[in-house]
Amino acid sequence: MKRLLVSAALTMAVLISTGCQTLPPPEGRELRGTGDLGLIIERATGSVLVVDHSEHAVLGRVEGLGDLSHASVVYSRDARYGYVFGRDGGLTRVDLLTRQVTDRIIQSGNSIGGAISQNGRYVAVSNYEPGGVNIFDSSTLDLVAEIPAIYTNAQGEQGQSKTVGLVDAPGNQFVFSLFDAGEIWTVDMHRHPPGVERYPAGKEPYDALITPDGRYYIAGLFGEDGLSMMDLWAPEQGARTILPGYGKGEQRLPVYKMPHLEGWAIADGYAFVPAVGRHEVLVADMEDWRMVQRIPVQGQPVFVMASPDNRQIWVSFAHPLNDVVQVIDSRTREVIRTLEPGKSVLHMEFTPRGEEVWVSSRDSNRVTVYSTRTLEPVATLPAQKPSGIFFTNRAHQLGL
């Protein structure tokens, strides 16, 4: 006990001698961190829920975020602020602790997502109308750069392309694809003005991802079977096609919803990829990017996501078979469970260490939390037409 008292006295003496002091929390407000918080998009009401995934709790609702029919979120480096990208071109900065909108701008006519730079200073938004990428100061939302996606088509005419697959990359870069032009562009934010480089890609890239180490940028191609991959360590080599012709000779099904590549599954040296217009998950060997297996699933996959320990692959589906989620064992590559979280499953998000996964069911107005150990539900939370779920650990991951 004497030692404890002496230790406490010494600690207080150090604080006093260095000019530091302990302060009580602000009146009426509890001090807390943001590491177990997140935002859930309520797509029909222009609102987001602030949630605590440790307690399975909704802490509050933030309203006035516009059209969230296709919305996503990135986080500041301190994981206090979420930047919400809305379909109406809105960019909204939300304070998770005060649960308030701090800034909001309308920066285009139609946007589909965004990214925050490696150093946290810039937020970039990918736009359909007008096509291009706008870059903003993350503290003030002041415009830093406009990058219109101008290209020349085969007839020699100039056009402005929709931009898709925007991610952050090492070296304080942004990378994105031009759907109409079939190109991949990189933006170096260390240069003033930002340096833009252009590279040819495959036909009609519709979405993209960056591998967890930040080396490979991979764009899915709607206009042809295959994916376009660029090595960001050697961008001068350009993009090359991987998994070419995976559907050659087969009848293609109507595509009800384009797969999302962000968050796709990479486990044990293999990539698990949603096949466009097919009831399959493709497995590619990342050593040479050849296809090694097709895993049959119950519908057209939209999200194919690996648990943080890479033991499981969780798959959601497009309409009309979108009321279920299937779980694949990454070792056996077989479906081990089919779950029914509710009507119109739209998104999934693993907790940072992977003990649970949260699943949104738009038409059931709820989010279901599953244990990844038992594959049983452990909690449900009410939500108004929920879609995207975004936890703050994304603040410390590339490309999310």
Tab-separated table of C-alpha atoms in Angstrom:
chain	number	residue	atom	x	y	z
A	1	MET	CA	0.000	0.000	0.000
A	2	LYS	CA	2.854	2.370	0.854
A	3	ARG	CA	4.440	1.655	-2.538
A	4	LEU	CA	1.140	2.452	-4.282
A	5	LEU	CA	0.833	5.756	-2.410
A	6	VAL	CA	4.428	6.693	-3.237
A	7	SER	CA	3.833	5.803	-6.933
A	8	ALA	CA	0.695	7.930	-7.076
A	9	ALA	CA	2.487	10.842	-5.422
A	10	LEU	CA	5.380	10.606	-7.892
A	11	THR	CA	2.972	10.513	-10.846
A	12	MET	CA	1.211	13.638	-9.574
A	13	ALA	CA	4.553	15.363	-9.034
A	14	VAL	CA	5.595	14.593	-12.629
A	15	LEU	CA	2.304	15.968	-13.967
A	16	ILE	CA	2.711	19.173	-11.946
A	17	SER	CA	6.386	19.620	-12.881
A	18	THR	CA	5.655	19.232	-16.604
A	19	GLY	CA	2.699	21.558	-16.569
A	20	CYS	CA	0.233	18.735	-17.324
A	21	GLN	CA	-3.014	18.371	-15.450
A	22	THR	CA	-5.893	15.939	-15.469
A	23	LEU	CA	-9.208	17.508	-16.344
A	24	PRO	CA	-12.709	16.264	-15.638
A	25	PRO	CA	-14.888	15.430	-18.638
A	26	PRO	CA	-17.004	18.249	-20.085
A	27	GLU	CA	-20.078	18.865	-17.992
A	28	GLY	CA	-22.784	16.336	-18.808
A	29	ARG	CA	-20.640	14.431	-21.283
A	30	GLU	CA	-18.703	11.230	-20.741
A	31	LEU	CA	-15.206	10.949	-22.152
A	32	ARG	CA	-14.858	8.005	-24.523
A	33	GLY	CA	-12.891	6.776	-27.509
A	34	THR	CA	-14.198	6.080	-31.006
A	35	GLY	CA	-12.504	2.743	-31.708
A	36	ASP	CA	-15.689	0.690	-31.345
A	37	LEU	CA	-18.044	3.110	-33.069
A	38	GLY	CA	-19.416	3.194	-36.593
A	39	LEU	CA	-22.035	4.632	-38.913
A	40	ILE	CA	-24.953	2.841	-40.544
A	41	ILE	CA	-26.553	4.437	-43.594
A	42	GLU	CA	-30.328	4.824	-43.515
A	43	ARG	CA	-30.768	5.187	-47.247
A	44	ALA	CA	-34.415	6.259	-47.515
A	45	THR	CA	-34.369	8.984	-44.865
A	46	GLY	CA	-31.049	10.754	-45.478
A	47	SER	CA	-29.823	9.832	-42.013
A	48	VAL	CA	-27.092	7.781	-40.352
A	49	LEU	CA	-27.030	5.863	-37.082
A	50	VAL	CA	-24.039	6.161	-34.757
A	51	VAL	CA	-23.517	2.682	-33.272
A	52	ASP	CA	-21.329	1.032	-30.638
A	53	HIS	CA	-20.367	-2.477	-31.756
A	54	SER	CA	-19.057	-3.462	-28.304
A	55	GLU	CA	-22.458	-2.899	-26.729
A	56	HIS	CA	-24.639	-3.667	-29.777
A	57	ALA	CA	-26.142	-0.232	-29.223
A	58	VAL	CA	-27.495	2.641	-31.286
A	59	LEU	CA	-26.113	5.835	-29.730
A	60	GLY	CA	-28.038	8.274	-31.886
A	61	ARG	CA	-29.263	9.353	-35.293
A	62	VAL	CA	-27.832	12.174	-37.445
A	63	GLU	CA	-30.201	13.607	-40.058
A	64	GLY	CA	-30.023	15.959	-43.022
A	65	LEU	CA	-27.500	14.120	-45.201
A	66	GLY	CA	-29.478	14.206	-48.459
A	67	ASP	CA	-29.772	11.340	-50.943
A	68	LEU	CA	-28.084	8.277	-49.450
A	69	SER	CA	-29.412	5.745	-51.964
A	70	HIS	CA	-25.802	4.892	-52.856
A	71	ALA	CA	-23.656	6.092	-49.974
A	72	SER	CA	-20.314	5.242	-48.402
A	73	VAL	CA	-18.140	6.514	-45.545
A	74	VAL	CA	-14.451	7.080	-44.805
A	75	TYR	CA	-12.935	8.270	-41.531
A	76	SER	CA	-10.438	10.841	-40.312
A	77	ARG	CA	-7.151	9.561	-38.917
A	78	ASP	CA	-8.361	10.059	-35.340
A	79	ALA	CA	-11.561	8.150	-36.204
A	80	ARG	CA	-13.711	10.941	-34.814
A	81	TYR	CA	-15.153	12.236	-38.069
A	82	GLY	CA	-16.947	10.294	-40.766
A	83	TYR	CA	-17.102	11.661	-44.308
A	84	VAL	CA	-20.336	10.550	-45.942
A	85	PHE	CA	-20.569	10.501	-49.747
A	86	GLY	CA	-24.151	10.797	-51.022
A	87	ARG	CA	-25.660	10.099	-54.410
A	88	ASP	CA	-26.772	13.725	-54.791
A	89	GLY	CA	-23.161	14.936	-54.842
A	90	GLY	CA	-23.234	15.705	-51.139
A	91	LEU	CA	-20.110	15.428	-48.994
A	92	THR	CA	-20.970	15.553	-45.286
A	93	ARG	CA	-18.631	15.560	-42.290
A	94	VAL	CA	-20.187	13.935	-39.205
A	95	ASP	CA	-18.788	14.140	-35.660
A	96	LEU	CA	-19.340	10.716	-34.075
A	97	LEU	CA	-18.894	12.027	-30.525
A	98	THR	CA	-21.280	14.970	-30.670
A	99	ARG	CA	-23.437	13.172	-33.260
A	100	GLN	CA	-23.773	16.294	-35.375
A	101	VAL	CA	-23.064	17.420	-38.935
A	102	THR	CA	-20.061	19.776	-38.815
A	103	ASP	CA	-19.823	20.583	-42.545
A	104	ARG	CA	-21.786	19.749	-45.685
A	105	ILE	CA	-21.316	20.718	-49.349
A	106	ILE	CA	-22.874	19.709	-52.663
A	107	GLN	CA	-19.835	19.185	-54.872
A	108	SER	CA	-21.356	17.566	-58.007
A	109	GLY	CA	-24.586	16.370	-59.569
A	110	ASN	CA	-24.142	12.650	-58.932
A	111	SER	CA	-21.394	10.992	-56.895
A	112	ILE	CA	-20.807	7.361	-55.976
A	113	GLY	CA	-18.047	7.221	-53.376
A	114	GLY	CA	-14.787	8.600	-52.144
A	115	ALA	CA	-11.507	8.101	-50.311
A	116	ILE	CA	-9.278	9.837	-47.778
A	117	SER	CA	-5.565	10.262	-48.429
A	118	GLN	CA	-2.820	8.341	-46.670
A	119	ASN	CA	-1.875	11.375	-44.554
A	120	GLY	CA	-5.498	12.222	-43.824
A	121	ARG	CA	-5.308	15.741	-45.265
A	122	TYR	CA	-7.435	15.233	-48.384
A	123	VAL	CA	-10.831	13.753	-49.155
A	124	ALA	CA	-11.545	12.830	-52.771
A	125	VAL	CA	-14.973	12.235	-54.313
A	126	SER	CA	-15.713	10.165	-57.432
A	127	ASN	CA	-18.414	11.617	-59.675
A	128	TYR	CA	-20.756	10.466	-62.431
A	129	GLU	CA	-22.042	13.957	-63.265
A	130	PRO	CA	-19.954	15.688	-64.327
A	131	GLY	CA	-17.448	12.868	-64.670
A	132	GLY	CA	-14.279	13.344	-62.672
A	133	VAL	CA	-12.803	13.531	-59.180
A	134	ASN	CA	-12.917	16.493	-56.799
A	135	ILE	CA	-10.450	16.752	-53.919
A	136	PHE	CA	-11.070	18.675	-50.692
A	137	ASP	CA	-9.261	19.709	-47.530
A	138	SER	CA	-10.433	17.224	-44.892
A	139	SER	CA	-10.547	19.861	-42.128
A	140	THR	CA	-12.540	22.547	-43.935
A	141	LEU	CA	-14.018	20.819	-47.030
A	142	ASP	CA	-12.464	23.603	-49.108
A	143	LEU	CA	-11.831	22.565	-52.723
A	144	VAL	CA	-8.181	21.671	-53.382
A	145	ALA	CA	-8.337	20.272	-56.942
A	146	GLU	CA	-10.772	19.423	-59.729
A	147	ILE	CA	-9.810	16.571	-62.057
A	148	PRO	CA	-12.323	16.278	-64.922
A	149	ALA	CA	-12.267	12.837	-66.568
A	150	ILE	CA	-11.792	14.093	-70.120
A	151	TYR	CA	-10.926	11.496	-72.744
A	152	THR	CA	-10.948	11.040	-76.528
A	153	ASN	CA	-13.049	8.202	-77.957
A	154	ALA	CA	-12.321	5.979	-80.965
A	155	GLN	CA	-13.986	8.521	-83.273
A	156	GLY	CA	-11.656	11.282	-82.096
A	157	GLU	CA	-14.384	13.017	-80.117
A	158	GLN	CA	-13.894	14.313	-76.603
A	159	GLY	CA	-16.097	13.108	-73.784
A	160	GLN	CA	-16.252	13.187	-70.002
A	161	SER	CA	-16.335	9.780	-68.348
A	162	LYS	CA	-18.023	8.495	-65.225
A	163	THR	CA	-15.385	7.750	-62.603
A	164	VAL	CA	-15.497	4.614	-60.455
A	165	GLY	CA	-13.309	2.550	-58.132
A	166	LEU	CA	-11.695	5.488	-56.308
A	167	VAL	CA	-9.230	4.353	-53.612
A	168	ASP	CA	-6.362	5.808	-51.606
A	169	ALA	CA	-2.912	4.352	-52.224
A	170	PRO	CA	0.556	4.555	-50.632
A	171	GLY	CA	2.620	7.588	-51.493
A	172	ASN	CA	-0.361	9.855	-50.777
A	173	GLN	CA	-1.987	8.884	-54.055
A	174	PHE	CA	-5.528	8.410	-55.257
A	175	VAL	CA	-6.339	5.871	-57.990
A	176	PHE	CA	-9.575	5.592	-59.955
A	177	SER	CA	-11.039	4.192	-63.186
A	178	LEU	CA	-12.930	5.777	-66.084
A	179	PHE	CA	-15.939	3.650	-67.026
A	180	ASP	CA	-16.492	5.177	-70.472
A	181	ALA	CA	-12.829	5.590	-71.400
A	182	GLY	CA	-11.489	2.235	-70.176
A	183	GLU	CA	-8.606	3.902	-68.344
A	184	ILE	CA	-6.988	3.975	-64.897
A	185	TRP	CA	-5.714	7.303	-63.537
A	186	THR	CA	-3.365	7.952	-60.616
A	187	VAL	CA	-3.187	11.241	-58.706
A	188	ASP	CA	-0.040	12.184	-56.745
A	189	MET	CA	-0.992	14.551	-53.898
A	190	HIS	CA	2.655	15.285	-53.071
A	191	ARG	CA	2.817	17.410	-56.229
A	192	HIS	CA	1.347	20.888	-56.552
A	193	PRO	CA	-0.854	20.928	-58.466
A	194	PRO	CA	-1.555	17.202	-58.074
A	195	GLY	CA	0.155	15.074	-60.734
A	196	VAL	CA	-2.155	12.955	-62.881
A	197	GLU	CA	-1.007	9.919	-64.882
A	198	ARG	CA	-3.240	7.944	-67.294
A	199	TYR	CA	-3.048	4.262	-68.224
A	200	PRO	CA	-5.186	2.125	-70.562
A	201	ALA	CA	-7.326	-0.551	-68.929
A	202	GLY	CA	-9.946	-3.045	-70.104
A	203	LYS	CA	-13.438	-2.328	-71.382
A	204	GLU	CA	-15.862	-0.551	-69.028
A	205	PRO	CA	-14.304	-0.851	-65.562
A	206	TYR	CA	-17.225	-0.659	-63.120
A	207	ASP	CA	-15.560	-0.903	-59.683
A	208	ALA	CA	-12.138	-1.553	-58.226
A	209	LEU	CA	-10.112	-2.340	-55.128
A	210	ILE	CA	-6.595	-2.077	-53.844
A	211	THR	CA	-4.953	-5.101	-52.199
A	212	PRO	CA	-4.343	-4.731	-48.432
A	213	ASP	CA	-0.616	-4.073	-48.943
A	214	GLY	CA	-1.419	-1.239	-51.336
A	215	ARG	CA	0.476	-2.758	-54.253
A	216	TYR	CA	-2.146	-3.920	-56.762
A	217	TYR	CA	-5.112	-1.950	-58.057
A	218	ILE	CA	-7.675	-4.267	-59.623
A	219	ALA	CA	-10.686	-3.091	-61.621
A	220	GLY	CA	-13.633	-5.294	-62.530
A	221	LEU	CA	-14.663	-5.114	-66.191
A	222	PHE	CA	-18.288	-5.012	-67.255
A	223	GLY	CA	-17.568	-4.936	-70.987
A	224	GLU	CA	-15.547	-8.160	-71.026
A	225	ASP	CA	-14.826	-11.237	-68.928
A	226	GLY	CA	-11.825	-10.586	-66.751
A	227	LEU	CA	-10.309	-7.960	-64.484
A	228	SER	CA	-7.707	-5.282	-65.121
A	229	MET	CA	-4.769	-5.182	-62.689
A	230	MET	CA	-2.058	-2.551	-62.269
A	231	ASP	CA	1.078	-2.927	-60.149
A	232	LEU	CA	1.426	0.435	-58.366
A	233	TRP	CA	5.077	-0.364	-57.651
A	234	ALA	CA	5.666	-0.289	-61.419
A	235	PRO	CA	2.794	1.716	-62.935
A	236	GLU	CA	4.810	2.382	-66.089
A	237	GLN	CA	4.139	-1.241	-67.054
A	238	GLY	CA	0.444	-0.385	-67.345
A	239	ALA	CA	-2.502	-2.636	-66.572
A	240	ARG	CA	-2.824	-6.261	-67.571
A	241	THR	CA	-5.868	-8.507	-67.766
A	242	ILE	CA	-6.267	-11.280	-65.217
A	243	LEU	CA	-8.858	-14.088	-65.219
A	244	PRO	CA	-9.505	-13.488	-68.927
A	245	GLY	CA	-12.443	-15.254	-70.520
A	246	TYR	CA	-13.726	-16.856	-67.327
A	247	GLY	CA	-17.197	-17.098	-68.862
A	248	LYS	CA	-16.186	-17.997	-72.412
A	249	GLY	CA	-18.677	-20.254	-74.127
A	250	GLU	CA	-21.316	-19.864	-71.429
A	251	GLN	CA	-24.652	-18.085	-71.563
A	252	ARG	CA	-24.495	-14.896	-69.560
A	253	LEU	CA	-27.341	-14.159	-67.153
A	254	PRO	CA	-29.020	-10.751	-66.793
A	255	VAL	CA	-27.038	-8.630	-64.329
A	256	TYR	CA	-29.390	-7.415	-61.585
A	257	LYS	CA	-26.763	-5.590	-59.525
A	258	MET	CA	-23.094	-5.010	-60.175
A	259	PRO	CA	-20.759	-6.743	-57.711
A	260	HIS	CA	-18.782	-4.596	-55.296
A	261	LEU	CA	-15.074	-5.311	-55.378
A	262	GLU	CA	-14.099	-3.172	-52.395
A	263	GLY	CA	-13.644	-5.523	-49.474
A	264	TRP	CA	-13.421	-8.637	-51.623
A	265	ALA	CA	-11.873	-11.691	-50.032
A	266	ILE	CA	-8.149	-12.411	-50.011
A	267	ALA	CA	-7.251	-15.453	-47.939
A	268	ASP	CA	-4.258	-17.806	-47.778
A	269	GLY	CA	-2.751	-16.521	-51.025
A	270	TYR	CA	-6.001	-16.757	-52.971
A	271	ALA	CA	-8.477	-14.129	-54.088
A	272	PHE	CA	-12.215	-14.851	-53.976
A	273	VAL	CA	-13.925	-12.773	-56.644
A	274	PRO	CA	-17.636	-12.233	-57.481
A	275	ALA	CA	-18.379	-13.320	-61.062
A	276	VAL	CA	-20.437	-10.810	-63.051
A	277	GLY	CA	-23.769	-12.279	-64.146
A	278	ARG	CA	-23.052	-15.751	-62.756
A	279	HIS	CA	-23.934	-17.746	-59.666
A	280	GLU	CA	-20.282	-18.234	-58.826
A	281	VAL	CA	-17.426	-17.049	-56.673
A	282	LEU	CA	-14.155	-17.314	-58.582
A	283	VAL	CA	-10.928	-18.345	-56.845
A	284	ALA	CA	-7.634	-17.027	-58.214
A	285	ASP	CA	-4.078	-17.931	-57.203
A	286	MET	CA	-2.409	-14.595	-56.391
A	287	GLU	CA	1.004	-15.912	-57.443
A	288	ASP	CA	0.092	-15.859	-61.119
A	289	TRP	CA	-3.568	-14.749	-61.027
A	290	ARG	CA	-4.848	-17.876	-62.764
A	291	MET	CA	-8.296	-19.150	-61.889
A	292	VAL	CA	-8.140	-22.352	-59.859
A	293	GLN	CA	-11.766	-22.923	-58.900
A	294	ARG	CA	-15.377	-21.783	-59.298
A	295	ILE	CA	-17.519	-22.062	-56.171
A	296	PRO	CA	-21.235	-22.397	-56.966
A	297	VAL	CA	-23.451	-20.155	-54.839
A	298	GLN	CA	-27.199	-19.561	-54.698
A	299	GLY	CA	-27.321	-16.295	-56.692
A	300	GLN	CA	-25.309	-13.515	-58.299
A	301	PRO	CA	-22.786	-12.405	-55.660
A	302	VAL	CA	-22.525	-8.710	-54.773
A	303	PHE	CA	-20.175	-8.681	-51.773
A	304	VAL	CA	-17.567	-11.413	-51.253
A	305	MET	CA	-15.793	-10.604	-47.988
A	306	ALA	CA	-13.203	-12.436	-45.886
A	307	SER	CA	-13.352	-12.427	-42.103
A	308	PRO	CA	-10.301	-10.754	-40.499
A	309	ASP	CA	-8.783	-14.177	-39.728
A	310	ASN	CA	-9.420	-15.312	-43.339
A	311	ARG	CA	-11.170	-18.476	-42.177
A	312	GLN	CA	-14.558	-17.565	-43.646
A	313	ILE	CA	-15.846	-15.930	-46.821
A	314	TRP	CA	-19.223	-14.213	-46.471
A	315	VAL	CA	-21.272	-13.674	-49.645
A	316	SER	CA	-24.330	-11.487	-50.246
A	317	PHE	CA	-26.448	-11.524	-53.398
A	318	ALA	CA	-28.338	-9.465	-55.953
A	319	HIS	CA	-32.105	-9.345	-56.415
A	320	PRO	CA	-34.192	-11.496	-56.530
A	321	LEU	CA	-32.263	-13.919	-54.294
A	322	ASN	CA	-31.030	-11.271	-51.889
A	323	ASP	CA	-32.637	-12.384	-48.611
A	324	VAL	CA	-29.814	-14.742	-47.682
A	325	VAL	CA	-26.095	-14.734	-46.942
A	326	GLN	CA	-23.853	-17.724	-47.564
A	327	VAL	CA	-20.684	-18.563	-45.640
A	328	ILE	CA	-17.785	-20.336	-47.368
A	329	ASP	CA	-14.977	-22.134	-45.521
A	330	SER	CA	-11.766	-20.739	-47.046
A	331	ARG	CA	-9.925	-24.056	-46.539
A	332	THR	CA	-12.449	-26.425	-48.116
A	333	ARG	CA	-13.922	-23.729	-50.392
A	334	GLU	CA	-17.393	-25.065	-49.743
A	335	VAL	CA	-20.557	-23.325	-48.561
A	336	ILE	CA	-20.972	-24.301	-44.907
A	337	ARG	CA	-24.045	-22.266	-43.947
A	338	THR	CA	-26.893	-20.324	-45.538
A	339	LEU	CA	-28.282	-17.601	-43.268
A	340	GLU	CA	-31.493	-15.577	-43.507
A	341	PRO	CA	-30.885	-12.167	-41.885
A	342	GLY	CA	-33.988	-10.557	-43.430
A	343	LYS	CA	-35.372	-9.086	-46.622
A	344	SER	CA	-33.026	-7.348	-49.079
A	345	VAL	CA	-29.589	-7.813	-47.543
A	346	LEU	CA	-27.420	-4.897	-48.655
A	347	HIS	CA	-24.179	-4.831	-46.692
A	348	MET	CA	-21.946	-6.634	-44.212
A	349	GLU	CA	-19.218	-5.400	-41.873
A	350	PHE	CA	-16.907	-7.396	-39.604
A	351	THR	CA	-15.913	-6.080	-36.218
A	352	PRO	CA	-12.190	-5.222	-36.192
A	353	ARG	CA	-11.042	-8.545	-34.717
A	354	GLY	CA	-13.659	-10.580	-36.518
A	355	GLU	CA	-15.655	-12.079	-33.667
A	356	GLU	CA	-18.888	-10.749	-35.180
A	357	VAL	CA	-20.332	-9.552	-38.463
A	358	TRP	CA	-23.150	-7.017	-38.834
A	359	VAL	CA	-25.620	-7.518	-41.708
A	360	SER	CA	-28.141	-4.911	-42.901
A	361	SER	CA	-31.571	-5.947	-44.212
A	362	ARG	CA	-33.184	-2.964	-45.911
A	363	ASP	CA	-36.759	-4.217	-46.227
A	364	SER	CA	-36.823	-5.763	-42.758
A	365	ASN	CA	-35.649	-2.444	-41.226
A	366	ARG	CA	-33.019	-4.100	-39.092
A	367	VAL	CA	-29.374	-4.995	-38.679
A	368	THR	CA	-28.547	-8.520	-37.492
A	369	VAL	CA	-25.323	-9.287	-35.647
A	370	TYR	CA	-23.879	-12.793	-36.093
A	371	SER	CA	-21.180	-14.619	-34.175
A	372	THR	CA	-18.519	-15.815	-36.633
A	373	ARG	CA	-17.777	-18.732	-34.288
A	374	THR	CA	-21.284	-20.181	-34.039
A	375	LEU	CA	-22.825	-18.525	-37.132
A	376	GLU	CA	-25.842	-17.730	-34.958
A	377	PRO	CA	-27.446	-14.304	-34.436
A	378	VAL	CA	-26.501	-12.584	-31.180
A	379	ALA	CA	-28.318	-9.251	-31.526
A	380	THR	CA	-30.628	-7.215	-33.746
A	381	LEU	CA	-30.861	-3.443	-34.016
A	382	PRO	CA	-33.747	-1.473	-35.540
A	383	ALA	CA	-32.866	0.828	-38.448
A	384	GLN	CA	-34.772	2.702	-41.151
A	385	LYS	CA	-34.007	1.046	-44.510
A	386	PRO	CA	-30.376	0.330	-43.565
A	387	SER	CA	-27.705	-0.189	-46.181
A	388	GLY	CA	-23.957	0.438	-45.710
A	389	ILE	CA	-22.291	-0.342	-42.368
A	390	PHE	CA	-18.937	1.310	-41.700
A	391	PHE	CA	-16.874	0.861	-38.514
A	392	THR	CA	-14.109	3.289	-37.529
A	393	ASN	CA	-11.275	0.756	-37.851
A	394	ARG	CA	-11.481	1.637	-41.554
A	395	ALA	CA	-9.585	4.814	-40.609
A	396	HIS	CA	-6.398	2.732	-40.426
A	397	GLN	CA	-6.797	0.564	-43.516
A	398	LEU	CA	-5.832	1.302	-47.104
A	399	GLY	CA	-8.601	1.486	-49.673
A	400	LEU	CA	-11.513	1.532	-47.209
